[in-house]
């Protein structure tokens, strides 16, 4: 998914200097952003006070939206580099097209994973016709320097491993959780899991104390380590946890995001993750004037123009302001 802000802000993040090395309970509020014609998203990362969770660098939550009489998601062709995009749905469908020739409809609890590497472009749209409701999350994973120029590719995994306990089903989206490993390709130690809790369920989810974690609330009423987390908000949990207490007051859905703290400092602007100011400016120019990012075929509409890069020199710094 694209960052469609026309005044795209510079985001500087990464490095271990700002990682919280102990358990915390830091509630992050979203910023509302209009995405396309009829989809509003709640942006949790990057956040005013927290830029990354492991290699997770961008998190949008949207819906549930009634799009029965609306076009639904309509994101025109746009570029990416230096990151992976993760499409995750609870309701609805998203049709993915990209410049490698991929054409795939992603459905609820199926993994759509696009690795941009050196350069890719893609579009996302609600199929025609489409389901009445649209509800999901779009996430980015920053690629480490050793792998950020890999060949672009797209993966679709409809069958993902699950971990179960009384009242809890955890679908492993990326990485590993409690011995279950997703088939999705990863380049740093991380985990992404979709948690479904039944009303009244209490569970203690096993965690890796070397990872930092956050929980995104998708639906329902749930307490995470004693903190009520409302849908569309995120609770940052820090490091040093071997387990995470969960208690559901109603049927609830969460996403657990975690990983080894991302050591490298990065520059993130619009839809690009880089290390230097010059790389961002070169990528922006390439999207506007060359074929570096390829062509998305079959999308009915124009591609996105890139906003102007801020005049100030872009410098990679730490994970928080």
Short mmCIF file of C-alpha atoms in Angstrom, two decimals:
data_model
loop_
_atom_site.label_atom_id
_atom_site.label_comp_id
_atom_site.label_asym_id
_atom_site.label_seq_id
_atom_site.Cartn_x
_atom_site.Cartn_y
_atom_site.Cartn_z
CA UNK A 1 0.00 0.00 0.00
CA UNK A 2 1.12 3.51 -0.72
CA UNK A 3 1.66 6.48 1.50
CA UNK A 4 -0.60 8.90 -0.39
CA UNK A 5 0.25 12.04 1.60
CA UNK A 6 0.81 14.82 -0.94
CA UNK A 7 3.02 16.63 1.58
CA UNK A 8 4.99 13.53 2.46
CA UNK A 9 6.98 14.10 5.67
CA UNK A 10 10.48 12.85 6.20
CA UNK A 11 10.74 9.98 8.67
CA UNK A 12 14.07 9.09 10.22
CA UNK A 13 14.28 5.94 12.30
CA UNK A 14 16.23 2.84 13.20
CA UNK A 15 19.23 2.22 15.39
CA UNK A 16 19.26 0.60 18.81
CA UNK A 17 19.83 3.76 20.83
CA UNK A 18 16.12 4.36 21.43
CA UNK A 19 14.93 0.79 21.93
CA UNK A 20 13.11 0.32 25.23
CA UNK A 21 15.11 -2.52 26.79
CA UNK A 22 12.49 -3.44 29.37
CA UNK A 23 8.74 -4.12 29.36
CA UNK A 24 6.62 -0.98 29.00
CA UNK A 25 2.99 -0.14 28.22
CA UNK A 26 3.07 2.77 25.77
CA UNK A 27 -0.30 3.42 24.10
CA UNK A 28 0.01 4.92 20.61
CA UNK A 29 -2.86 6.92 19.12
CA UNK A 30 -3.42 6.88 15.35
CA UNK A 31 -3.35 9.68 12.80
CA UNK A 32 -6.20 9.56 10.27
CA UNK A 33 -5.14 9.65 6.59
CA UNK A 34 -7.34 9.58 3.49
CA UNK A 35 -6.35 6.77 1.12
CA UNK A 36 -7.91 6.98 -2.31
CA UNK A 37 -11.54 7.89 -2.91
CA UNK A 38 -13.34 6.12 -0.09
CA UNK A 39 -10.86 4.61 2.36
CA UNK A 40 -9.65 6.34 5.50
CA UNK A 41 -6.83 4.68 7.42
CA UNK A 42 -5.54 5.02 10.95
CA UNK A 43 -1.75 5.33 10.83
CA UNK A 44 0.04 3.86 13.87
CA UNK A 45 3.61 3.73 12.55
CA UNK A 46 5.48 5.94 12.06
CA UNK A 47 4.09 7.67 15.15
CA UNK A 48 5.00 10.90 16.88
CA UNK A 49 6.73 9.02 19.68
CA UNK A 50 7.59 5.64 18.14
CA UNK A 51 9.04 4.99 14.69
CA UNK A 52 9.68 1.24 14.46
CA UNK A 53 8.99 -2.07 16.17
CA UNK A 54 11.76 -4.43 15.15
CA UNK A 55 11.89 -4.08 11.36
CA UNK A 56 8.18 -3.07 11.22
CA UNK A 57 8.29 0.54 10.00
CA UNK A 58 4.76 1.38 8.80
CA UNK A 59 1.33 0.27 10.05
CA UNK A 60 -2.10 1.34 8.77
CA UNK A 61 -5.41 0.01 10.09
CA UNK A 62 -8.61 0.53 8.08
CA UNK A 63 -12.27 -0.36 8.44
CA UNK A 64 -14.50 -2.05 8.93
CA UNK A 65 -15.94 0.10 6.13
CA UNK A 66 -19.25 -0.48 4.37
CA UNK A 67 -18.26 -0.16 0.70
CA UNK A 68 -21.32 -1.80 -0.83
CA UNK A 69 -22.08 1.36 -2.84
CA UNK A 70 -18.50 2.66 -2.95
CA UNK A 71 -15.48 1.86 -5.11
CA UNK A 72 -13.62 0.66 -2.02
CA UNK A 73 -9.84 0.62 -2.05
CA UNK A 74 -8.41 2.34 -5.11
CA UNK A 75 -4.64 2.84 -4.91
CA UNK A 76 -3.12 3.64 -8.33
CA UNK A 77 0.30 2.35 -9.44
CA UNK A 78 3.11 3.73 -7.27
CA UNK A 79 6.72 2.77 -6.50
CA UNK A 80 8.48 1.10 -3.56
CA UNK A 81 12.09 0.32 -2.71
CA UNK A 82 13.99 -1.01 0.28
CA UNK A 83 11.01 -2.63 2.02
CA UNK A 84 8.39 -5.37 2.10
CA UNK A 85 4.65 -4.68 2.09
CA UNK A 86 2.30 -6.97 4.03
CA UNK A 87 -1.41 -7.04 3.12
CA UNK A 88 -3.63 -8.50 5.84
CA UNK A 89 -7.43 -8.64 5.73
CA UNK A 90 -10.19 -9.52 8.19
CA UNK A 91 -12.96 -8.71 5.69
CA UNK A 92 -13.12 -8.01 1.95
CA UNK A 93 -10.66 -8.59 -0.88
CA UNK A 94 -7.81 -6.64 -2.43
CA UNK A 95 -6.64 -7.13 -6.02
CA UNK A 96 -2.86 -6.75 -6.27
CA UNK A 97 -1.00 -5.98 -9.51
CA UNK A 98 2.71 -5.24 -9.81
CA UNK A 99 5.47 -4.55 -12.29
CA UNK A 100 6.82 -8.12 -12.10
CA UNK A 101 3.54 -9.28 -13.67
CA UNK A 102 1.86 -10.50 -10.48
CA UNK A 103 -1.94 -10.48 -10.42
CA UNK A 104 -3.48 -11.81 -7.22
CA UNK A 105 -6.65 -11.36 -5.19
CA UNK A 106 -5.83 -11.41 -1.48
CA UNK A 107 -8.63 -12.58 0.82
CA UNK A 108 -9.15 -12.58 4.60
CA UNK A 109 -6.30 -14.17 6.58
CA UNK A 110 -4.21 -14.79 3.48
CA UNK A 111 -0.73 -13.29 3.26
CA UNK A 112 0.07 -10.94 0.41
CA UNK A 113 3.80 -10.20 0.74
CA UNK A 114 5.61 -7.96 -1.74
CA UNK A 115 9.38 -7.54 -1.52
CA UNK A 116 10.31 -4.35 -3.33
CA UNK A 117 14.07 -4.77 -3.08
CA UNK A 118 15.80 -2.46 -5.53
CA UNK A 119 12.59 -1.27 -7.22
CA UNK A 120 8.98 -2.28 -7.88
CA UNK A 121 5.65 -0.62 -8.55
CA UNK A 122 2.16 -1.92 -7.77
CA UNK A 123 -1.51 -1.06 -7.44
CA UNK A 124 -4.21 -2.23 -5.05
CA UNK A 125 -7.94 -2.08 -5.54
CA UNK A 126 -11.17 -3.61 -4.42
CA UNK A 127 -12.37 -6.08 -7.09
CA UNK A 128 -15.50 -5.38 -9.11
CA UNK A 129 -17.88 -6.58 -7.79
CA UNK A 130 -16.58 -6.71 -4.23
CA UNK A 131 -17.71 -7.70 -0.75
CA UNK A 132 -19.74 -5.26 1.32
CA UNK A 133 -17.16 -4.72 4.07
CA UNK A 134 -13.45 -3.91 3.96
CA UNK A 135 -11.32 -4.31 7.10
CA UNK A 136 -7.62 -4.91 7.41
CA UNK A 137 -4.10 -3.67 7.96
CA UNK A 138 -1.25 -2.70 5.69
CA UNK A 139 2.28 -2.93 7.03
CA UNK A 140 5.83 -2.36 5.86
CA UNK A 141 9.00 -4.17 6.90
CA UNK A 142 12.31 -2.36 6.38
CA UNK A 143 14.91 -4.46 4.57
CA UNK A 144 18.42 -4.62 6.08
CA UNK A 145 21.25 -3.18 4.04
CA UNK A 146 22.51 -6.60 2.94
CA UNK A 147 19.17 -7.40 1.26
CA UNK A 148 17.61 -4.07 0.30
CA UNK A 149 18.67 -4.42 -3.36
CA UNK A 150 17.28 -7.94 -3.90
CA UNK A 151 15.21 -8.71 -6.97
CA UNK A 152 11.58 -7.63 -6.46
CA UNK A 153 9.00 -10.39 -6.06
CA UNK A 154 5.51 -11.12 -4.73
CA UNK A 155 4.34 -14.01 -2.56
CA UNK A 156 0.81 -15.19 -1.80
CA UNK A 157 0.28 -17.70 1.00
CA UNK A 158 -3.30 -18.83 1.61
CA UNK A 159 -2.41 -21.59 4.10
CA UNK A 160 -0.63 -20.25 7.18
CA UNK A 161 0.32 -22.09 10.39
CA UNK A 162 -1.69 -21.60 13.57
CA UNK A 163 -1.05 -21.79 17.28
CA UNK A 164 -4.07 -22.54 19.49
CA UNK A 165 -4.95 -22.36 23.15
CA UNK A 166 -8.36 -22.29 24.92
CA UNK A 167 -10.18 -19.28 23.49
CA UNK A 168 -7.20 -18.20 21.32
CA UNK A 169 -6.17 -18.86 17.73
CA UNK A 170 -2.95 -17.25 16.51
CA UNK A 171 -2.22 -17.25 12.77
CA UNK A 172 1.49 -16.77 12.07
CA UNK A 173 1.69 -14.14 9.32
CA UNK A 174 5.48 -13.71 9.24
CA UNK A 175 8.35 -15.17 11.21
CA UNK A 176 7.94 -17.67 14.05
CA UNK A 177 5.67 -17.94 17.08
CA UNK A 178 5.69 -20.76 19.62
CA UNK A 179 7.34 -23.18 17.18
CA UNK A 180 5.13 -22.37 14.18
CA UNK A 181 6.81 -20.66 11.22
CA UNK A 182 5.20 -18.71 8.38
CA UNK A 183 6.22 -19.58 4.79
CA UNK A 184 6.65 -15.87 4.04
CA UNK A 185 10.20 -14.74 3.28
CA UNK A 186 11.87 -12.63 5.97
CA UNK A 187 15.26 -10.92 6.09
CA UNK A 188 15.52 -10.06 9.81
CA UNK A 189 14.36 -11.90 12.95
CA UNK A 190 10.74 -10.82 13.41
CA UNK A 191 7.19 -12.00 13.98
CA UNK A 192 3.76 -10.95 12.83
CA UNK A 193 0.72 -12.85 14.08
CA UNK A 194 -3.04 -12.43 13.89
CA UNK A 195 -4.73 -13.21 17.22
CA UNK A 196 -8.41 -14.15 17.46
CA UNK A 197 -9.79 -14.32 21.02
CA UNK A 198 -13.20 -15.52 22.14
CA UNK A 199 -15.20 -13.51 24.65
CA UNK A 200 -13.98 -14.25 28.17
CA UNK A 201 -10.73 -15.84 27.01
CA UNK A 202 -7.58 -15.40 29.06
CA UNK A 203 -4.23 -16.44 27.65
CA UNK A 204 -0.52 -15.86 28.10
CA UNK A 205 1.20 -15.73 24.72
CA UNK A 206 4.86 -16.88 24.68
CA UNK A 207 7.32 -14.18 23.54
CA UNK A 208 11.03 -13.88 22.84
CA UNK A 209 12.60 -11.58 25.47
CA UNK A 210 15.19 -10.37 22.93
CA UNK A 211 12.44 -8.95 20.68
CA UNK A 212 10.58 -5.69 21.07
CA UNK A 213 6.81 -5.95 20.58
CA UNK A 214 3.62 -4.02 19.93
CA UNK A 215 -0.03 -5.06 19.65
CA UNK A 216 -2.45 -3.51 17.14
CA UNK A 217 -6.11 -3.82 18.14
CA UNK A 218 -8.27 -4.72 15.14
CA UNK A 219 -11.67 -5.33 16.76
CA UNK A 220 -13.48 -6.04 20.04
CA UNK A 221 -12.63 -5.33 23.67
CA UNK A 222 -9.34 -6.69 24.95
CA UNK A 223 -6.89 -6.02 27.77
CA UNK A 224 -3.21 -6.47 26.90
CA UNK A 225 -1.04 -6.84 30.01
CA UNK A 226 -3.85 -5.14 31.92
CA UNK A 227 -4.19 -2.20 29.49
CA UNK A 228 -7.47 -1.79 27.53
CA UNK A 229 -6.58 -1.39 23.85
CA UNK A 230 -9.32 -0.07 21.58
CA UNK A 231 -9.64 -0.95 17.87
CA UNK A 232 -7.37 1.20 15.75
CA UNK A 233 -4.84 1.83 18.52
CA UNK A 234 -1.50 0.21 19.26
CA UNK A 235 0.22 -0.69 22.53
CA UNK A 236 4.03 -0.65 22.43
CA UNK A 237 5.43 -3.24 24.84
CA UNK A 238 9.23 -2.82 24.76
CA UNK A 239 11.62 -5.76 25.22
CA UNK A 240 12.37 -8.28 27.94
CA UNK A 241 9.06 -10.15 27.89
CA UNK A 242 8.77 -13.94 27.93
CA UNK A 243 4.96 -13.88 27.88
CA UNK A 244 2.06 -11.54 27.19
CA UNK A 245 -1.15 -11.71 29.26
CA UNK A 246 -4.34 -11.24 27.21
CA UNK A 247 -7.94 -10.99 28.40
CA UNK A 248 -10.90 -10.55 26.04
CA UNK A 249 -14.11 -8.88 27.24
CA UNK A 250 -15.71 -9.75 23.87
CA UNK A 251 -14.72 -11.56 20.72
CA UNK A 252 -11.61 -9.66 19.68
CA UNK A 253 -8.94 -9.47 16.99
CA UNK A 254 -5.34 -8.29 17.43
CA UNK A 255 -2.11 -8.23 15.50
CA UNK A 256 1.11 -8.99 17.36
CA UNK A 257 4.16 -7.32 15.78
CA UNK A 258 7.68 -7.86 17.03
CA UNK A 259 11.26 -8.42 16.13
CA UNK A 260 14.88 -7.99 17.00
CA UNK A 261 15.46 -4.22 17.30
CA UNK A 262 16.51 -2.89 13.90
CA UNK A 263 20.14 -1.86 14.24
CA UNK A 264 20.54 0.27 11.12
CA UNK A 265 19.47 3.88 10.84
CA UNK A 266 17.25 4.53 7.83
CA UNK A 267 15.59 7.34 5.92
CA UNK A 268 11.92 6.75 5.00
CA UNK A 269 10.16 9.15 2.64
CA UNK A 270 6.92 8.63 0.71
CA UNK A 271 7.17 4.97 -0.40
CA UNK A 272 10.93 4.60 -0.20
CA UNK A 273 13.26 3.26 2.50
CA UNK A 274 16.91 4.23 2.02
CA UNK A 275 20.05 5.14 3.93
CA UNK A 276 21.01 8.46 2.34
CA UNK A 277 19.35 11.65 1.12
CA UNK A 278 20.75 11.10 -2.37
CA UNK A 279 19.08 7.69 -2.70
CA UNK A 280 15.66 9.17 -1.96
CA UNK A 281 16.08 11.98 -4.47
CA UNK A 282 17.39 9.60 -7.14
CA UNK A 283 14.45 7.23 -6.60
CA UNK A 284 11.93 10.05 -6.83
CA UNK A 285 13.50 11.28 -10.08
CA UNK A 286 13.59 7.74 -11.47
CA UNK A 287 9.88 7.23 -10.79
CA UNK A 288 9.03 10.49 -12.57
CA UNK A 289 11.36 10.19 -15.57
CA UNK A 290 12.54 6.59 -16.16
CA UNK A 291 11.42 2.96 -16.25
CA UNK A 292 13.44 1.86 -13.20
CA UNK A 293 10.30 0.81 -11.27
CA UNK A 294 8.69 -0.98 -14.20
CA UNK A 295 5.08 -0.81 -15.38
CA UNK A 296 1.88 -2.05 -13.75
CA UNK A 297 -0.24 -3.46 -16.55
CA UNK A 298 -4.02 -3.77 -16.43
CA UNK A 299 -4.84 -0.99 -13.95
CA UNK A 300 -7.65 1.25 -15.24
CA UNK A 301 -6.29 4.69 -14.46
CA UNK A 302 -3.21 6.86 -14.18
CA UNK A 303 -0.30 6.15 -11.90
CA UNK A 304 0.60 8.38 -8.94
CA UNK A 305 2.99 11.28 -9.27
CA UNK A 306 5.53 11.63 -6.47
CA UNK A 307 5.29 14.63 -4.15
CA UNK A 308 8.21 17.03 -3.88
CA UNK A 309 11.09 15.99 -1.66
CA UNK A 310 11.64 18.37 1.28
CA UNK A 311 14.36 20.94 0.61
CA UNK A 312 16.21 20.07 3.81
CA UNK A 313 18.90 17.39 3.61
CA UNK A 314 17.49 14.02 4.67
CA UNK A 315 19.62 12.44 7.41
CA UNK A 316 19.13 9.04 9.01
CA UNK A 317 18.74 9.31 12.76
CA UNK A 318 17.14 7.39 15.62
CA UNK A 319 13.86 5.57 16.19
CA UNK A 320 11.96 8.27 18.10
CA UNK A 321 11.78 12.05 18.16
#
